[in-house]
CSV table of C-alpha atoms and ligand atoms in Angstrom, one decimal:
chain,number,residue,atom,x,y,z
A,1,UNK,CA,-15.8,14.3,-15.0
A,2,UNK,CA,-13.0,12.2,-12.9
A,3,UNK,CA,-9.5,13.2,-13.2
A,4,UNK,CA,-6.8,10.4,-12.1
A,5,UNK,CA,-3.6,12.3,-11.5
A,6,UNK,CA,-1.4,9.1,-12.0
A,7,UNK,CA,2.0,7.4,-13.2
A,8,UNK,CA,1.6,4.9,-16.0
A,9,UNK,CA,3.5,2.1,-14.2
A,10,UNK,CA,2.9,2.9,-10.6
A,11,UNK,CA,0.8,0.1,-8.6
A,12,UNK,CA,-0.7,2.0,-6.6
A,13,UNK,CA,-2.2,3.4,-9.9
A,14,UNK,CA,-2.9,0.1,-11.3
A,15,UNK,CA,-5.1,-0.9,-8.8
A,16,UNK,CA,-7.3,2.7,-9.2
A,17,UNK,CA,-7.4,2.2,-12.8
A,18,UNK,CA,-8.5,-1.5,-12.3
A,19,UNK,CA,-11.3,-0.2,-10.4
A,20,UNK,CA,-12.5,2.6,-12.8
A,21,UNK,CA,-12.5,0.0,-15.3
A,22,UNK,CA,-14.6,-2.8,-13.4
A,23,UNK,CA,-17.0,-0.1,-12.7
A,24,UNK,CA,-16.8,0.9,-16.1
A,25,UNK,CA,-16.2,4.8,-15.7
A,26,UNK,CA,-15.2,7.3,-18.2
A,27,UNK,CA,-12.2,9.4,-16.5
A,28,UNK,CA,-9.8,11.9,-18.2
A,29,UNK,CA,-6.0,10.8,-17.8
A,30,UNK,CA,-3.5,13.6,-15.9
A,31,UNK,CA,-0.3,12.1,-16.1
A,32,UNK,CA,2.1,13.1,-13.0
A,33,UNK,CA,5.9,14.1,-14.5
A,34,UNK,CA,7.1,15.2,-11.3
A,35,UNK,CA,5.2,14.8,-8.1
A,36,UNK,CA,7.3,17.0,-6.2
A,37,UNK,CA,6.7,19.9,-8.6
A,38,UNK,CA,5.0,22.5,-6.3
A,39,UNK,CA,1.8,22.4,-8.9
A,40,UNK,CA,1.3,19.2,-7.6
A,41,UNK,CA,2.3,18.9,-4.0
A,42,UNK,CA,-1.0,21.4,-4.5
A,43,UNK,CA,-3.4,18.4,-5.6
A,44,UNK,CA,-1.3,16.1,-3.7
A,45,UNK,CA,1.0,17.1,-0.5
A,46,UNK,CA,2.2,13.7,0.3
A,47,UNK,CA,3.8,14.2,-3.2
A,48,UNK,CA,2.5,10.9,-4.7
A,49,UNK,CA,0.1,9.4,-7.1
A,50,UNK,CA,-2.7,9.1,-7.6
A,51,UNK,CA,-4.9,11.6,-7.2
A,52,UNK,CA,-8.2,11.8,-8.0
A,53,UNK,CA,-10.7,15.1,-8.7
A,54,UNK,CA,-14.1,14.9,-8.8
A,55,UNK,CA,-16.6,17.5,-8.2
A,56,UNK,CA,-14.3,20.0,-7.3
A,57,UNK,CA,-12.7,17.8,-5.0
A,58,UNK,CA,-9.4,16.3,-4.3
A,59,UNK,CA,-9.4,12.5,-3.0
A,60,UNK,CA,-5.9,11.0,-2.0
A,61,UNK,CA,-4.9,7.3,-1.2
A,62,UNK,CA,-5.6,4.5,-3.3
A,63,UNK,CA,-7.2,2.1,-1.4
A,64,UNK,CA,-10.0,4.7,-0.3
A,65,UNK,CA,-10.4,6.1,-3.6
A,66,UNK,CA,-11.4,3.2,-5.2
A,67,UNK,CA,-14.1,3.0,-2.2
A,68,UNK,CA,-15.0,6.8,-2.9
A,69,UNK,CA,-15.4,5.2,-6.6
A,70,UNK,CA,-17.8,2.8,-5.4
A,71,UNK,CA,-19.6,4.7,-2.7
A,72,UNK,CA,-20.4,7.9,-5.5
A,73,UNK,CA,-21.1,5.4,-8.4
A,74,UNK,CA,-23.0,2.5,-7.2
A,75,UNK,CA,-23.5,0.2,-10.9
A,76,UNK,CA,-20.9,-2.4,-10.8
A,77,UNK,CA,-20.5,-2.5,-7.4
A,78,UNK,CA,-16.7,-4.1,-6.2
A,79,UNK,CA,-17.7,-4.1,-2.1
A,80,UNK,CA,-19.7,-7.1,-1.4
A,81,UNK,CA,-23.3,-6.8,-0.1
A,82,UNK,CA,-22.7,-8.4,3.3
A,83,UNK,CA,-21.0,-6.6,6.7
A,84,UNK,CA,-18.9,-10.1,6.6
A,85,UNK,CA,-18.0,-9.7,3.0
A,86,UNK,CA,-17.3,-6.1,3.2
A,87,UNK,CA,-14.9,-6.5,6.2
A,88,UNK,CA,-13.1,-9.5,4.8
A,89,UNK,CA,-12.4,-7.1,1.5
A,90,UNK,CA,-10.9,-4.5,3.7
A,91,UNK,CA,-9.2,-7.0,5.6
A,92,UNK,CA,-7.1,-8.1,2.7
A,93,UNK,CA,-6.9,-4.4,1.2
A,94,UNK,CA,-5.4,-2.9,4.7
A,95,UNK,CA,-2.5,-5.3,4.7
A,96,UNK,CA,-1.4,-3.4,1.6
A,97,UNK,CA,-1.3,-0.3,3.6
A,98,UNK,CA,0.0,-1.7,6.7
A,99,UNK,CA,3.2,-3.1,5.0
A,100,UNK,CA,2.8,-4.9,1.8
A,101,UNK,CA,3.0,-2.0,-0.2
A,102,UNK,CA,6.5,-1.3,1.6
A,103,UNK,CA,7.7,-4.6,0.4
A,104,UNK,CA,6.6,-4.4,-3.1
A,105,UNK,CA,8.3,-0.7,-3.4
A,106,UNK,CA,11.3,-2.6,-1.9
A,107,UNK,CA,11.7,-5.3,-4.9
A,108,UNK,CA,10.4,-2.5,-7.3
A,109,UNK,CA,13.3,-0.2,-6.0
A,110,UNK,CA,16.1,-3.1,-5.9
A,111,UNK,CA,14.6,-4.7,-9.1
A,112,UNK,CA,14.5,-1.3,-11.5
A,113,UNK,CA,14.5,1.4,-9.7
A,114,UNK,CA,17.8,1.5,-8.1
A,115,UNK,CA,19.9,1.7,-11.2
A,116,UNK,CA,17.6,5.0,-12.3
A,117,UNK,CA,18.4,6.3,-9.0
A,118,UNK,CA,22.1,5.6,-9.2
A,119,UNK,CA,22.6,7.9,-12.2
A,120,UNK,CA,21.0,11.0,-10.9
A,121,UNK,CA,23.2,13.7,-10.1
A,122,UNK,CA,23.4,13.6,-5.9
A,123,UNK,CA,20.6,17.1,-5.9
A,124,UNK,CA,18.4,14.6,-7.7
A,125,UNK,CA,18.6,11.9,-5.5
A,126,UNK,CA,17.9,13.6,-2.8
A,127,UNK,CA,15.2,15.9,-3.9
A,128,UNK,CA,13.3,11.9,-4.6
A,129,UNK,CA,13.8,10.1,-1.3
A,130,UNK,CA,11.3,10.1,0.8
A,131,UNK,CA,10.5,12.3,3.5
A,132,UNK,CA,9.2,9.2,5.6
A,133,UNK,CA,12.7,9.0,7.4
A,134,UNK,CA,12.2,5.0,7.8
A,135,UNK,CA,11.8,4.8,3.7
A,136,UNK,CA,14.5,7.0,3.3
A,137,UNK,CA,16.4,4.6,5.1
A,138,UNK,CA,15.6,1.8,3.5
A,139,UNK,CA,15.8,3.3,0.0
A,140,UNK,CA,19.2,4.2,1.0
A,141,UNK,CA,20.1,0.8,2.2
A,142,UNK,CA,18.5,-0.5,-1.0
A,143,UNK,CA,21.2,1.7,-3.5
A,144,UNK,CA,24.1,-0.1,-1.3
A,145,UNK,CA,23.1,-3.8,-1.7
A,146,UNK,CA,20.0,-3.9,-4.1
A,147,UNK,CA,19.0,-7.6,-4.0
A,148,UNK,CA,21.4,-8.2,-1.7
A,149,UNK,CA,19.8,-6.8,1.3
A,150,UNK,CA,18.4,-8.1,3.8
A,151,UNK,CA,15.4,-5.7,2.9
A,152,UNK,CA,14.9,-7.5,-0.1
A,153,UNK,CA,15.4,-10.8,1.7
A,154,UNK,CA,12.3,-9.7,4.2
A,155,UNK,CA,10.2,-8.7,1.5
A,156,UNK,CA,10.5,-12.0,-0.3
A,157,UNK,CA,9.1,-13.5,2.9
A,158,UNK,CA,6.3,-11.7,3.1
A,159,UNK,CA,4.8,-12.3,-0.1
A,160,UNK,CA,6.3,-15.8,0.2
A,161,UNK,CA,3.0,-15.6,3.6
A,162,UNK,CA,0.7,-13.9,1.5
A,163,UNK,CA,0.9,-16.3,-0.8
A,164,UNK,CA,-0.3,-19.2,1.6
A,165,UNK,CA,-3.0,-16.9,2.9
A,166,UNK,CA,-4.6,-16.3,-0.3
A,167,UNK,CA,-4.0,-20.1,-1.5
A,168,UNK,CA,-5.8,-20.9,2.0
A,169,UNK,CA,-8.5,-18.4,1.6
A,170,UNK,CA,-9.2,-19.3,-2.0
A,171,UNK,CA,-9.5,-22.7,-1.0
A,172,UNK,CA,-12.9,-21.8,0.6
A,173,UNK,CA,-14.1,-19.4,-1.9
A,174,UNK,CA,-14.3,-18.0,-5.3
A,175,UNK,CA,-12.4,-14.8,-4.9
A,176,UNK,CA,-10.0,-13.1,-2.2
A,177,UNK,CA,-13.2,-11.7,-0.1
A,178,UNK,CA,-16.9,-13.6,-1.2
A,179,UNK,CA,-18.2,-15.2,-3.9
A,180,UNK,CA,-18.0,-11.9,-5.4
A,181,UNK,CA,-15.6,-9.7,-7.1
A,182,UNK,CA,-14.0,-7.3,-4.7
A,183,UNK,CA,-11.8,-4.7,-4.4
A,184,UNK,CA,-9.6,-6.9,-2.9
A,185,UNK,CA,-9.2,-8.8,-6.3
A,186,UNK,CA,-8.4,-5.6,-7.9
A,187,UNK,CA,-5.8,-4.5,-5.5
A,188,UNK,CA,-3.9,-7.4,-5.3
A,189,UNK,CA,-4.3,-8.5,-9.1
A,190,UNK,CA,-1.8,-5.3,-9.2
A,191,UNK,CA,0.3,-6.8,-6.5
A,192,UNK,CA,0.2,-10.4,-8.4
A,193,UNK,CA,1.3,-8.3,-11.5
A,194,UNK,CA,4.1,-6.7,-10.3
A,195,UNK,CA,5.4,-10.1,-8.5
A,196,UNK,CA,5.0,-12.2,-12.3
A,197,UNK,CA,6.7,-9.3,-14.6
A,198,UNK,CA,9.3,-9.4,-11.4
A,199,UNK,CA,9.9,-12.8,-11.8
A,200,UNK,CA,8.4,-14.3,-8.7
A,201,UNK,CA,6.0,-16.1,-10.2
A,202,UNK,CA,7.4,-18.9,-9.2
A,203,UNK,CA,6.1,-17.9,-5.6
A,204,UNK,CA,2.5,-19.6,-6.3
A,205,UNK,CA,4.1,-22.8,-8.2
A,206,UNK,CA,2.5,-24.9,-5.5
A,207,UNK,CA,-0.4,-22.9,-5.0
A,208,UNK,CA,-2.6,-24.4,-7.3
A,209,UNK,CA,-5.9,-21.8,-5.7
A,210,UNK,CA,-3.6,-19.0,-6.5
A,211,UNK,CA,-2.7,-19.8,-10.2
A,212,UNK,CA,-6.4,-20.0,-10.9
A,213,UNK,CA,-7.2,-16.6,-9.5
A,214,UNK,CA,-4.4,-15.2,-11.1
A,215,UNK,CA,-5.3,-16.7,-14.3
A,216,UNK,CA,-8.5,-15.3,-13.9
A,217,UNK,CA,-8.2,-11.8,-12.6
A,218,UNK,CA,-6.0,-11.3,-15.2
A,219,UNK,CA,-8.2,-12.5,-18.2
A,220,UNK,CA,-10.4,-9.8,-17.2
A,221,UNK,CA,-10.7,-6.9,-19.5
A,222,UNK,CA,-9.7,-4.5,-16.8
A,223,UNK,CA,-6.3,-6.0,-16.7
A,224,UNK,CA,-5.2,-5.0,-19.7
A,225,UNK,CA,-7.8,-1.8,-19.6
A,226,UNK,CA,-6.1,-1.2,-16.2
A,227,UNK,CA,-2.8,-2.3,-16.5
A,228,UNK,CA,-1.5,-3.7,-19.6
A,229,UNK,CA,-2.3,-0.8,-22.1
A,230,UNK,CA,-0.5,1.7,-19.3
A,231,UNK,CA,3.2,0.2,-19.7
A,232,UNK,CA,5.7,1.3,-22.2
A,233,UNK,CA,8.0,-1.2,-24.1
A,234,UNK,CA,11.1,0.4,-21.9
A,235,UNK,CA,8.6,-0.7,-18.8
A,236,UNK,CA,8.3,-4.3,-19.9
A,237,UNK,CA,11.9,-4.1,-20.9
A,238,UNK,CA,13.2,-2.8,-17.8
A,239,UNK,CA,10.8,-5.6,-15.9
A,240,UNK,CA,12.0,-8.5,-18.7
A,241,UNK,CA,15.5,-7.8,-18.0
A,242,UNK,CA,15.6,-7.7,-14.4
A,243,UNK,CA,12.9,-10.4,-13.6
A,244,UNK,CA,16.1,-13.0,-14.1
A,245,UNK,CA,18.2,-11.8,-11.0
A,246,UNK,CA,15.6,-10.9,-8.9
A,247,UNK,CA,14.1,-14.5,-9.3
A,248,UNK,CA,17.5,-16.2,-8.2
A,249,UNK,CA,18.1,-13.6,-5.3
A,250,UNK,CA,14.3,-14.3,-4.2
A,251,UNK,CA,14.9,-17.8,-4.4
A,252,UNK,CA,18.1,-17.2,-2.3
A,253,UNK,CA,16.6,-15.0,0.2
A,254,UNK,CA,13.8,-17.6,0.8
A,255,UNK,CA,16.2,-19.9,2.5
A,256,UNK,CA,17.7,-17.1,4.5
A,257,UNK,CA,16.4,-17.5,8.5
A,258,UNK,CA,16.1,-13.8,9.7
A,259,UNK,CA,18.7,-13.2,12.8
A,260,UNK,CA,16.5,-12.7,16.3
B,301,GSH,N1,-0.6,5.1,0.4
B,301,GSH,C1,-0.5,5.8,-0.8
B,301,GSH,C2,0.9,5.5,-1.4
B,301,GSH,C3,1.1,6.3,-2.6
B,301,GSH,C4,2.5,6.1,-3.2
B,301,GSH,O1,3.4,5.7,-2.5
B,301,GSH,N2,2.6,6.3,-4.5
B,301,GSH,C5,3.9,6.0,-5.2
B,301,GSH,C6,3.6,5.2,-6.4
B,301,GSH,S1,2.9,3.6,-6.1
B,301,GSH,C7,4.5,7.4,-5.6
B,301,GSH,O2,3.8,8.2,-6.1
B,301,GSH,N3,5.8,7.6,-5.2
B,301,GSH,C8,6.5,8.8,-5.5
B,301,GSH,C9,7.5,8.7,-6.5
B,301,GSH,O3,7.7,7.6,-7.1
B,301,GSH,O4,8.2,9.7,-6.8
B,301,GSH,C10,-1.6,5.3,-1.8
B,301,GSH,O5,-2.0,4.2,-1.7
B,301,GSH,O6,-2.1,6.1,-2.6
């Protein structure tokens, strides 16, 4: 049986629980209360979610555990068939690694997060900041200014460029990687989720490519197998009540010219 050691709202769990649900796998539900608990820095030592167990096995990170999905369970496959095709879809699902899953923590954090953070006693607070000293910086930078940093600024930027590469790649084909359904689509449709209930939807306004794949991933039934049925009315709350600001700081921080 698989075993997803995950947070309800977390993205990087969205986009594992998107792919169990495009390859239509049965999976029992361990939800994480704390991941620094030393039970779980046992499953997990990066103390972070998700986790998956299979076999007897642990499997961390979620952009290579949704390839562990489709490498041990071949129906429904989410890698395309070609080398091109393959590459393309890890092309697209590296840049989430490489810093795009930074950014998003950094809008999450000033968006919601931060006013959580603010209230724990200072033990708490520090027991959650990262141990990745640049996080931990920027994370502390983030409870000073929240929207107002020039963090959040940067961040706003770069999905501000992802947006034109996926409007220009979509141009020239059905979805992010092929003509096929990727893994790509499934890790960004949580990317393009957090950006909408975040109020930057307005991002892909122009975009006209964009709004049709996002219409489309997310009329899947894995979005709201994936996503949707995972968020509590205190998430969409928190994500309703914030979306506001963070759309008129975004749309502030877009006009900002970063200092060289
Ligand atoms: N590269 C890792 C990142 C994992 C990660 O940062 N997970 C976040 C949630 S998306 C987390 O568990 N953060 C710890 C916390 O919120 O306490 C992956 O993709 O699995």
């Amino acid at each position: 049986m698989l075993e997803l050691y995950h947070f309800p709202n977390a993205i990087c769990a969205h986009k594992v629980r998107l792919a169990l649900s495009e390859k239509q796998l049965a999976w029992q539900s361990r939800i994480v209360d704390d991941p620094q608990d030393p039970a779980y820095l046992r499953i997990n030592p990066n103390g972070v979610v998700p986790t998956l167990a299979h076999k007897g096995r642990l499997f961390l990170e979620s952009r290579i555990i949704s390839e562990y999905l489709d490498d041990a369970f071949p129906a429904h496959p989410l890698l395309p068939a070609s080398a091109a095709g393959r590459h393309a879809a890890r092309f697209w699902s590296k840049q989430i690694d490489d810093s795009l899953h930074l950014h998003i923590f950094i809008i999450t954090f000033a968006a919601i997060y931060r006013e959580r953070f603010l209230s724990l006693s200072p033990e708490a607070m520090q027991r959650k900041l990262a141990y990745d000293p640049v996080k931990r910086r920027v994370t502390l930078d983030l409870l000073e200014d929240g929207v107002d940093s020039p963090w959040f600024a940067a961040a706003v930027r770069r999905f501000r460029k992802l947006v034109a590469d996926v409007e220009q790649a979509l141009a020239e084909r059905t979805w992010l990687a092929d003509e096929v359904y990727s893994l790509a689509d499934t890790d960004f449709t949580a990317y393009f989720h957090r950006l909408e209930e975040l109020g930057l939807g307005y991002l892909w306004n122009d975009a006209p490519h964009v709004t049709g794949w996002v219409a489309r991933v997310m009329a899947r039934p894995s979005y709201a197998d994936g996503i949707l049925k995972w968020l509590t009315p205190a998430d969409r709350a928190a994500a309703a009540a914030s979306a506001p600001l963070v759309a008129a700081a975004a749309r502030a921080a877009d006009t900002v010219v970063d200092k060289v």
